[in-house]
mmCIF file of C-alpha atoms in Angstrom:
data_model
loop_
_atom_site.group_PDB
_atom_site.id
_atom_site.type_symbol
_atom_site.label_atom_id
_atom_site.label_comp_id
_atom_site.label_asym_id
_atom_site.label_seq_id
_atom_site.Cartn_x
_atom_site.Cartn_y
_atom_site.Cartn_z
ATOM 1 C CA MET A 1 -1.515 12.047 9.296
ATOM 2 C CA GLU A 2 -2.491 15.481 9.254
ATOM 3 C CA ARG A 3 -5.208 16.540 6.544
ATOM 4 C CA SER A 4 -3.078 19.526 5.550
ATOM 5 C CA LEU A 5 -0.130 17.140 4.756
ATOM 6 C CA LEU A 6 -2.487 14.853 2.899
ATOM 7 C CA ASP A 7 -3.723 17.754 0.755
ATOM 8 C CA ARG A 8 -0.157 18.853 -0.111
ATOM 9 C CA LEU A 9 0.621 15.268 -1.056
ATOM 10 C CA ALA A 10 -2.322 15.206 -3.314
ATOM 11 C CA GLN A 11 -1.240 18.415 -4.998
ATOM 12 C CA ASP A 12 2.357 17.032 -5.534
ATOM 13 C CA ARG A 13 0.770 13.907 -7.071
ATOM 14 C CA ALA A 14 -1.585 15.885 -9.403
ATOM 15 C CA ALA A 15 1.580 17.964 -10.360
ATOM 16 C CA LYS A 16 3.481 14.604 -10.877
ATOM 17 C CA ARG A 17 6.308 15.637 -8.690
ATOM 18 C CA PRO A 18 8.208 12.932 -6.898
ATOM 19 C CA VAL A 19 7.692 13.139 -2.997
ATOM 20 C CA VAL A 20 8.661 11.204 0.061
ATOM 21 C CA VAL A 21 6.323 11.004 3.079
ATOM 22 C CA ALA A 22 8.750 10.727 5.923
ATOM 23 C CA THR A 23 7.264 9.424 9.088
ATOM 24 C CA PHE A 24 9.211 9.730 12.364
ATOM 25 C CA LEU A 25 8.126 6.478 13.990
ATOM 26 C CA ASP A 26 9.164 7.536 17.591
ATOM 27 C CA THR A 27 7.005 10.592 17.494
ATOM 28 C CA GLY A 28 4.426 10.151 14.519
ATOM 29 C CA GLU A 29 5.636 13.411 13.198
ATOM 30 C CA GLN A 30 5.435 13.514 9.290
ATOM 31 C CA ARG A 31 7.103 15.715 6.624
ATOM 32 C CA LEU A 32 7.221 15.896 2.894
ATOM 33 C CA LEU A 33 10.504 15.623 1.306
ATOM 34 C CA TYR A 34 11.516 16.367 -2.321
ATOM 35 C CA LEU A 35 14.319 15.728 -4.911
ATOM 36 C CA GLN A 36 15.266 19.277 -4.877
ATOM 37 C CA GLY A 37 14.795 22.319 -2.498
ATOM 38 C CA LYS A 38 16.515 22.752 0.810
ATOM 39 C CA GLU A 39 13.609 24.778 2.189
ATOM 40 C CA ASN A 40 11.778 21.781 3.156
ATOM 41 C CA THR A 41 14.485 20.139 4.976
ATOM 42 C CA GLN A 42 14.643 22.487 7.919
ATOM 43 C CA GLY A 43 15.082 20.524 11.087
ATOM 44 C CA ILE A 44 15.539 17.445 9.269
ATOM 45 C CA ASP A 45 19.096 15.624 9.591
ATOM 46 C CA HIS A 46 21.000 15.674 6.195
ATOM 47 C CA ALA A 47 21.147 11.852 6.076
ATOM 48 C CA ILE A 48 17.391 11.683 6.187
ATOM 49 C CA ALA A 49 17.054 14.236 3.222
ATOM 50 C CA GLU A 50 19.726 12.288 1.369
ATOM 51 C CA ALA A 51 18.037 8.913 1.972
ATOM 52 C CA ALA A 52 14.698 10.255 0.716
ATOM 53 C CA ARG A 53 16.292 11.434 -2.465
ATOM 54 C CA ALA A 54 17.792 7.829 -2.881
ATOM 55 C CA ALA A 55 14.581 6.252 -2.221
ATOM 56 C CA ILE A 56 12.834 8.460 -4.920
ATOM 57 C CA VAL A 57 15.519 7.490 -7.501
ATOM 58 C CA ALA A 58 15.326 3.711 -6.610
ATOM 59 C CA ASP A 59 11.515 4.016 -6.318
ATOM 60 C CA LYS A 60 11.785 2.101 -3.141
ATOM 61 C CA PRO A 61 10.185 2.932 0.190
ATOM 62 C CA ARG A 62 12.111 2.118 3.291
ATOM 63 C CA THR A 63 12.750 2.471 6.952
ATOM 64 C CA ILE A 64 16.026 4.002 8.104
ATOM 65 C CA ASP A 65 17.943 4.564 11.355
ATOM 66 C CA SER A 66 18.768 8.092 11.799
ATOM 67 C CA ALA A 67 20.005 10.716 14.358
ATOM 68 C CA GLN A 68 16.165 11.412 14.890
ATOM 69 C CA GLY A 69 15.318 7.694 15.391
ATOM 70 C CA LYS A 70 13.618 5.363 13.087
ATOM 71 C CA VAL A 71 12.082 7.093 9.913
ATOM 72 C CA PHE A 72 9.806 5.395 7.448
ATOM 73 C CA LEU A 73 10.288 6.947 3.956
ATOM 74 C CA ASN A 74 7.233 6.335 1.750
ATOM 75 C CA VAL A 75 7.978 7.106 -1.855
ATOM 76 C CA PHE A 76 5.256 8.532 -4.041
ATOM 77 C CA ASN A 77 6.646 8.664 -7.671
ATOM 78 C CA PRO A 78 4.471 9.897 -10.584
ATOM 79 C CA PRO A 79 2.974 6.956 -12.342
ATOM 80 C CA LEU A 80 4.925 4.907 -15.030
ATOM 81 C CA ARG A 81 3.919 5.909 -18.580
ATOM 82 C CA LEU A 82 3.013 3.821 -21.640
ATOM 83 C CA ILE A 83 3.200 5.554 -25.017
ATOM 84 C CA LEU A 84 1.482 3.516 -27.631
ATOM 85 C CA VAL A 85 2.039 4.446 -31.276
ATOM 86 C CA GLY A 86 -0.803 3.232 -33.301
ATOM 87 C CA ALA A 87 -4.411 3.486 -32.226
ATOM 88 C CA VAL A 88 -5.126 -0.092 -33.403
ATOM 89 C CA HIS A 89 -7.156 -2.975 -32.233
ATOM 90 C CA ILE A 90 -4.339 -4.107 -29.902
ATOM 91 C CA ALA A 91 -4.023 -0.733 -28.397
ATOM 92 C CA GLN A 92 -7.796 -0.927 -27.543
ATOM 93 C CA ALA A 93 -6.916 -3.933 -25.251
ATOM 94 C CA LEU A 94 -3.478 -2.700 -24.080
ATOM 95 C CA ALA A 95 -4.535 0.679 -22.978
ATOM 96 C CA PRO A 96 -7.091 -0.373 -20.360
ATOM 97 C CA MET A 97 -4.929 -3.309 -19.176
ATOM 98 C CA ALA A 98 -1.925 -1.029 -18.687
ATOM 99 C CA ALA A 99 -3.991 1.524 -16.828
ATOM 100 C CA LEU A 100 -5.035 -1.153 -14.368
ATOM 101 C CA ALA A 101 -1.599 -2.037 -13.907
ATOM 102 C CA GLY A 102 -0.803 1.616 -12.819
ATOM 103 C CA PHE A 103 0.411 3.074 -16.152
ATOM 104 C CA ASP A 104 -0.551 6.460 -17.474
ATOM 105 C CA VAL A 105 -1.312 5.812 -21.103
ATOM 106 C CA ALA A 106 -0.857 8.097 -24.045
ATOM 107 C CA ILE A 107 -1.754 7.016 -27.687
ATOM 108 C CA VAL A 108 -0.033 8.530 -30.633
ATOM 109 C CA ASP A 109 -1.684 8.238 -34.062
ATOM 110 C CA PRO A 110 -2.051 11.024 -36.716
ATOM 111 C CA ARG A 111 -4.808 9.233 -38.459
ATOM 112 C CA GLY A 112 -7.989 10.688 -37.365
ATOM 113 C CA ALA A 113 -10.146 7.738 -37.921
ATOM 114 C CA PHE A 114 -8.095 5.640 -35.467
ATOM 115 C CA ALA A 115 -7.438 7.847 -32.524
ATOM 116 C CA THR A 116 -10.992 8.662 -31.473
ATOM 117 C CA PRO A 117 -12.316 9.063 -27.941
ATOM 118 C CA ASP A 118 -15.034 6.420 -28.903
ATOM 119 C CA ARG A 119 -12.427 3.952 -29.412
ATOM 120 C CA PHE A 120 -10.227 5.102 -26.540
ATOM 121 C CA PRO A 121 -12.512 6.424 -23.805
ATOM 122 C CA GLY A 122 -10.496 8.283 -21.129
ATOM 123 C CA VAL A 123 -7.105 7.819 -22.801
ATOM 124 C CA SER A 124 -5.022 10.841 -23.650
ATOM 125 C CA LEU A 125 -4.831 10.915 -27.568
ATOM 126 C CA HIS A 126 -2.196 12.625 -29.583
ATOM 127 C CA ASP A 127 -2.924 13.172 -33.174
ATOM 128 C CA ALA A 128 0.667 14.787 -34.210
ATOM 129 C CA TRP A 129 3.141 12.920 -36.296
ATOM 130 C CA PRO A 130 5.015 10.527 -34.016
ATOM 131 C CA ASP A 131 8.249 12.512 -34.063
ATOM 132 C CA GLU A 132 6.455 15.696 -32.876
ATOM 133 C CA ALA A 133 4.352 13.723 -30.479
ATOM 134 C CA MET A 134 7.394 12.005 -29.033
ATOM 135 C CA THR A 135 9.159 15.402 -28.535
ATOM 136 C CA ALA A 136 6.204 16.618 -26.583
ATOM 137 C CA LEU A 137 5.795 13.580 -24.534
ATOM 138 C CA LYS A 138 9.463 13.229 -23.558
ATOM 139 C CA PRO A 139 9.812 9.495 -22.632
ATOM 140 C CA ASP A 140 11.959 9.214 -19.464
ATOM 141 C CA LEU A 141 13.401 6.475 -17.240
ATOM 142 C CA ARG A 142 9.876 5.563 -16.135
ATOM 143 C CA THR A 143 8.240 5.403 -19.617
ATOM 144 C CA ALA A 144 7.763 2.321 -21.957
ATOM 145 C CA VAL A 145 7.272 2.829 -25.648
ATOM 146 C CA VAL A 146 5.341 0.511 -27.906
ATOM 147 C CA THR A 147 4.878 0.866 -31.667
ATOM 148 C CA LEU A 148 1.874 -1.082 -33.196
ATOM 149 C CA THR A 149 1.054 0.356 -36.611
ATOM 150 C CA HIS A 150 3.282 -1.852 -38.877
ATOM 151 C CA ASP A 151 3.618 1.280 -40.981
ATOM 152 C CA PRO A 152 7.378 2.515 -41.166
ATOM 153 C CA LYS A 153 6.131 6.109 -41.890
ATOM 154 C CA LEU A 154 4.796 6.053 -38.370
ATOM 155 C CA ASP A 155 6.749 3.391 -36.361
ATOM 156 C CA ASP A 156 10.367 4.364 -37.476
ATOM 157 C CA PRO A 157 10.175 7.981 -36.384
ATOM 158 C CA ALA A 158 8.735 6.840 -33.060
ATOM 159 C CA LEU A 159 11.367 4.271 -32.574
ATOM 160 C CA ALA A 160 14.017 6.795 -33.376
ATOM 161 C CA ALA A 161 12.707 9.229 -30.820
ATOM 162 C CA ALA A 162 12.553 6.274 -28.198
ATOM 163 C CA LEU A 163 16.099 5.260 -28.955
ATOM 164 C CA ARG A 164 17.229 8.798 -28.277
ATOM 165 C CA SER A 165 15.358 8.721 -24.919
ATOM 166 C CA ASP A 166 15.870 6.988 -21.476
ATOM 167 C CA ALA A 167 12.682 4.864 -22.020
ATOM 168 C CA PHE A 168 13.064 1.745 -19.881
ATOM 169 C CA TYR A 169 11.267 -0.442 -22.649
ATOM 170 C CA ILE A 170 10.938 -0.090 -26.318
ATOM 171 C CA GLY A 171 8.840 -2.615 -28.183
ATOM 172 C CA ALA A 172 7.832 -2.933 -31.759
ATOM 173 C CA LEU A 173 5.090 -5.079 -33.283
ATOM 174 C CA GLY A 174 5.786 -7.127 -36.199
ATOM 175 C CA SER A 175 7.150 -10.439 -37.520
ATOM 176 C CA LYS A 176 10.772 -11.344 -37.373
ATOM 177 C CA LYS A 177 11.102 -10.312 -41.031
ATOM 178 C CA THR A 178 9.184 -7.002 -40.695
ATOM 179 C CA HIS A 179 11.550 -6.356 -37.590
ATOM 180 C CA ALA A 180 14.860 -7.330 -39.608
ATOM 181 C CA ALA A 181 13.748 -4.842 -42.327
ATOM 182 C CA ARG A 182 13.065 -2.209 -39.595
ATOM 183 C CA LEU A 183 16.495 -2.698 -37.884
ATOM 184 C CA GLY A 184 18.146 -2.323 -41.391
ATOM 185 C CA ARG A 185 16.354 1.190 -41.980
ATOM 186 C CA LEU A 186 17.103 2.341 -38.438
ATOM 187 C CA ALA A 187 20.769 1.164 -38.916
ATOM 188 C CA GLU A 188 20.939 3.121 -42.224
ATOM 189 C CA ALA A 189 19.623 6.110 -40.324
ATOM 190 C CA GLY A 190 22.627 5.975 -38.201
ATOM 191 C CA PHE A 191 21.758 3.989 -35.014
ATOM 192 C CA PRO A 192 24.596 1.465 -34.042
ATOM 193 C CA GLU A 193 23.730 -2.153 -33.206
ATOM 194 C CA HIS A 194 23.940 -1.910 -29.450
ATOM 195 C CA GLU A 195 21.307 0.859 -29.481
ATOM 196 C CA LEU A 196 19.122 -0.989 -31.699
ATOM 197 C CA ALA A 197 19.349 -3.957 -29.305
ATOM 198 C CA ARG A 198 17.219 -1.962 -26.949
ATOM 199 C CA ILE A 199 14.291 -2.624 -29.174
ATOM 200 C CA ARG A 200 12.148 -5.624 -28.283
ATOM 201 C CA GLY A 201 10.994 -7.207 -31.546
ATOM 202 C CA PRO A 202 8.799 -9.000 -32.180
ATOM 203 C CA LEU A 203 7.502 -7.612 -28.866
ATOM 204 C CA GLY A 204 6.047 -9.609 -26.018
ATOM 205 C CA LEU A 205 6.571 -12.594 -24.059
ATOM 206 C CA ALA A 206 6.292 -15.899 -26.088
ATOM 207 C CA ILE A 207 2.867 -17.259 -24.730
ATOM 208 C CA GLY A 208 1.371 -18.116 -28.060
ATOM 209 C CA ALA A 209 -0.925 -15.135 -28.064
ATOM 210 C CA VAL A 210 -3.341 -15.074 -30.879
ATOM 211 C CA SER A 211 -6.153 -12.443 -30.293
ATOM 212 C CA PRO A 212 -5.306 -8.668 -30.012
ATOM 213 C CA ALA A 213 -6.234 -8.954 -26.187
ATOM 214 C CA GLU A 214 -3.853 -12.033 -25.716
ATOM 215 C CA ILE A 215 -1.080 -10.045 -27.625
ATOM 216 C CA ALA A 216 -1.744 -7.267 -25.208
ATOM 217 C CA VAL A 217 -1.292 -9.466 -22.179
ATOM 218 C CA SER A 218 2.016 -10.713 -23.694
ATOM 219 C CA ALA A 219 3.268 -7.173 -24.325
ATOM 220 C CA LEU A 220 2.348 -6.059 -20.884
ATOM 221 C CA ALA A 221 3.761 -9.012 -19.263
ATOM 222 C CA GLU A 222 7.197 -8.207 -20.938
ATOM 223 C CA ILE A 223 7.089 -4.576 -20.017
ATOM 224 C CA ILE A 224 6.573 -5.569 -16.413
ATOM 225 C CA GLN A 225 9.319 -8.233 -16.735
ATOM 226 C CA VAL A 226 11.685 -5.534 -17.888
ATOM 227 C CA LEU A 227 10.486 -2.938 -15.175
ATOM 228 C CA ARG A 228 10.911 -5.381 -12.334
ATOM 229 C CA GLN A 229 13.922 -7.655 -13.443
ATOM 230 C CA ALA A 230 16.122 -5.136 -15.201
ATOM 231 C CA GLY A 231 15.176 -1.500 -14.658
ATOM 232 C CA PRO A 232 14.554 1.351 -14.327
ATOM 233 C CA ALA A 233 17.481 2.280 -12.291
ATOM 234 C CA MET B 1 -3.462 2.228 -7.193
ATOM 235 C CA SER B 2 -2.469 3.947 -3.833
ATOM 236 C CA ASP B 3 -3.683 7.066 -5.623
ATOM 237 C CA ASP B 4 -7.069 5.910 -5.184
ATOM 238 C CA ILE B 5 -6.761 4.916 -1.516
ATOM 239 C CA LEU B 6 -5.453 8.400 -0.310
ATOM 240 C CA THR B 7 -8.081 10.164 -2.525
ATOM 241 C CA GLN B 8 -10.643 7.922 -1.009
ATOM 242 C CA ALA B 9 -9.369 8.656 2.474
ATOM 243 C CA ALA B 10 -9.660 12.388 1.878
ATOM 244 C CA ARG B 11 -13.149 11.885 0.619
ATOM 245 C CA TRP B 12 -14.197 9.963 3.621
ATOM 246 C CA ARG B 13 -12.836 12.645 5.826
ATOM 247 C CA ASP B 14 -14.806 15.192 3.710
ATOM 248 C CA GLU B 15 -17.917 13.369 4.498
ATOM 249 C CA GLY B 16 -17.059 13.625 8.364
ATOM 250 C CA LYS B 17 -15.977 10.089 8.738
ATOM 251 C CA PRO B 18 -13.246 9.076 11.024
ATOM 252 C CA VAL B 19 -10.418 7.482 8.947
ATOM 253 C CA ALA B 20 -7.372 5.582 9.693
ATOM 254 C CA LEU B 21 -4.363 4.789 7.263
ATOM 255 C CA ALA B 22 -2.424 1.520 7.531
ATOM 256 C CA THR B 23 0.996 1.256 5.832
ATOM 257 C CA VAL B 24 3.493 -1.649 5.405
ATOM 258 C CA VAL B 25 6.729 -0.295 6.728
ATOM 259 C CA GLU B 26 8.972 -3.266 6.821
ATOM 260 C CA THR B 27 8.687 -6.892 5.494
ATOM 261 C CA TRP B 28 10.963 -10.057 5.994
ATOM 262 C CA GLY B 29 10.679 -13.222 3.833
ATOM 263 C CA SER B 30 7.800 -13.874 1.704
ATOM 264 C CA ALA B 31 5.588 -10.960 2.473
ATOM 265 C CA PRO B 32 2.669 -10.566 0.103
ATOM 266 C CA ARG B 33 2.606 -6.871 -0.363
ATOM 267 C CA PRO B 34 5.643 -4.683 -0.699
ATOM 268 C CA VAL B 35 6.736 -1.779 1.638
ATOM 269 C CA GLY B 36 4.744 1.264 1.057
ATOM 270 C CA SER B 37 1.337 -0.645 0.383
ATOM 271 C CA GLN B 38 -1.542 1.106 2.027
ATOM 272 C CA LEU B 39 -5.008 0.567 3.309
ATOM 273 C CA ALA B 40 -7.506 3.200 4.273
ATOM 274 C CA VAL B 41 -10.350 2.311 6.740
ATOM 275 C CA THR B 42 -13.444 4.115 8.316
ATOM 276 C CA ALA B 43 -14.751 3.729 11.789
ATOM 277 C CA GLU B 44 -17.563 1.858 10.142
ATOM 278 C CA GLY B 45 -15.068 -0.722 8.753
ATOM 279 C CA ALA B 46 -15.352 0.275 5.020
ATOM 280 C CA PHE B 47 -11.769 -0.082 3.596
ATOM 281 C CA LEU B 48 -9.698 0.314 0.362
ATOM 282 C CA GLY B 49 -6.345 -1.027 -0.516
ATOM 283 C CA SER B 50 -4.466 -3.875 1.171
ATOM 284 C CA VAL B 51 -1.343 -4.480 3.372
ATOM 285 C CA SER B 52 -1.212 -8.403 2.791
ATOM 286 C CA GLY B 53 -3.012 -11.009 0.662
ATOM 287 C CA GLY B 54 -5.941 -10.749 2.973
ATOM 288 C CA CYS B 55 -4.407 -12.476 5.868
ATOM 289 C CA ILE B 56 -4.046 -9.678 8.449
ATOM 290 C CA GLU B 57 -6.527 -7.100 7.105
ATOM 291 C CA GLY B 58 -9.140 -8.090 9.644
ATOM 292 C CA ALA B 59 -6.594 -7.555 12.445
ATOM 293 C CA VAL B 60 -5.469 -4.364 11.047
ATOM 294 C CA ILE B 61 -8.909 -3.078 10.674
ATOM 295 C CA HIS B 62 -9.637 -3.937 14.219
ATOM 296 C CA ALA B 63 -6.528 -2.059 15.551
ATOM 297 C CA ALA B 64 -7.372 0.696 13.322
ATOM 298 C CA GLN B 65 -10.582 1.343 15.092
ATOM 299 C CA GLU B 66 -8.732 1.862 18.503
ATOM 300 C CA VAL B 67 -6.243 4.173 16.811
ATOM 301 C CA MET B 68 -9.159 6.217 15.419
ATOM 302 C CA ALA B 69 -10.640 6.372 18.899
ATOM 303 C CA GLU B 70 -7.279 7.151 20.706
ATOM 304 C CA GLY B 71 -5.577 9.259 18.089
ATOM 305 C CA ARG B 72 -2.140 7.716 18.859
ATOM 306 C CA PRO B 73 -0.376 5.845 16.055
ATOM 307 C CA ARG B 74 0.540 2.329 16.611
ATOM 308 C CA MET B 75 2.937 -0.200 15.111
ATOM 309 C CA LEU B 76 1.655 -3.708 14.443
ATOM 310 C CA ASP B 77 3.982 -6.680 14.049
ATOM 311 C CA PHE B 78 2.836 -9.794 12.209
ATOM 312 C CA GLY B 79 4.976 -12.817 11.743
ATOM 313 C CA VAL B 80 4.926 -16.723 12.059
ATOM 314 C CA THR B 81 6.634 -16.428 15.462
ATOM 315 C CA ASN B 82 3.971 -14.145 16.668
ATOM 316 C CA GLU B 83 0.876 -15.717 18.402
ATOM 317 C CA GLN B 84 -1.319 -12.904 17.021
ATOM 318 C CA ALA B 85 -0.184 -13.844 13.508
ATOM 319 C CA TRP B 86 -1.144 -17.608 13.997
ATOM 320 C CA GLU B 87 -4.517 -16.426 15.105
ATOM 321 C CA VAL B 88 -5.038 -14.210 12.040
ATOM 322 C CA GLY B 89 -3.288 -16.656 9.733
ATOM 323 C CA LEU B 90 -0.225 -15.174 7.971
ATOM 324 C CA ALA B 91 -0.103 -18.178 5.814
ATOM 325 C CA CYS B 92 2.860 -16.988 3.552
ATOM 326 C CA GLY B 93 5.392 -17.381 6.402
ATOM 327 C CA GLY B 94 6.622 -13.841 6.051
ATOM 328 C CA LYS B 95 6.886 -11.212 8.516
ATOM 329 C CA ILE B 96 5.424 -7.663 8.235
ATOM 330 C CA LYS B 97 5.360 -4.315 10.239
ATOM 331 C CA VAL B 98 2.203 -2.231 9.719
ATOM 332 C CA TYR B 99 2.108 1.502 10.857
ATOM 333 C CA VAL B 100 -1.424 2.590 11.650
ATOM 334 C CA GLU B 101 -2.416 6.234 12.156
ATOM 335 C CA ARG B 102 -5.367 8.497 12.229
ATOM 336 C CA LEU B 103 -6.198 10.859 9.678
ATOM 337 C CA ASN B 104 -6.563 14.207 11.571
#
């Protein structure tokens, strides 16, 4: 690999731009290919550019046979994201665990005493109200949203925003009773039942978790289960 | 995680060290690391990342030394039917192809 290509790849990744490194296995030549933009596909067989786009969308690197020989398409998608609503004790455990698993973590909590850099070193903190923060963060197909506050004033607008997004996972902390009440409020706000079914509540895999760290394990395990066994597309 | 691998590879180059990149390009059966997994290695044998559960890293790092010296990329095959794989012990029973290239 040429250093200039590695540097351009680093720039793309810093800009969170999905990119494919195409390696022509017969010659060792390499090119960067993108979702859009024809300027970079000069001299590249159309089928290769198409396969690169498909690999980005599926988030699956693969080797293809082409008119230009075997080509390995390695996919570099921006990191998955996890938006935590509620800078609570569980979030203090979940944020570093999720970061270790490869997620870019953002924490939303308008309560100044909770979302402090001391409690969340190195995590991006958003002190806007959840509806505003969610509008700014724009959850997409590669985003998981988890509400942890137990406070309907904070959780509900975040969940409503998540339901209007393509987030691949939406989870809400709270007992079955709390969750039933929550679904009732969101139904009243106009969300039909099949949309509300996207919310995992009570969130997490049933592993008998007790401590905040154990609940974080259970939540992260469920997020990964949905990611790997159901979606994103 | 591969973020760190490529960042580290660039850092090693900045320090003037020869660097090779190994990438899993194909897998069959129960391969331990998915296609796209990468490992960066220096001429001194320092490495970051993985291309298997630890079974073939030694052989890959060895081959990477030659690729660094020669400059020509190389495709390595590991599998249970491959004598070399028995030597290095690909215990999972899977098969993998690893592309090794020098960072110029």
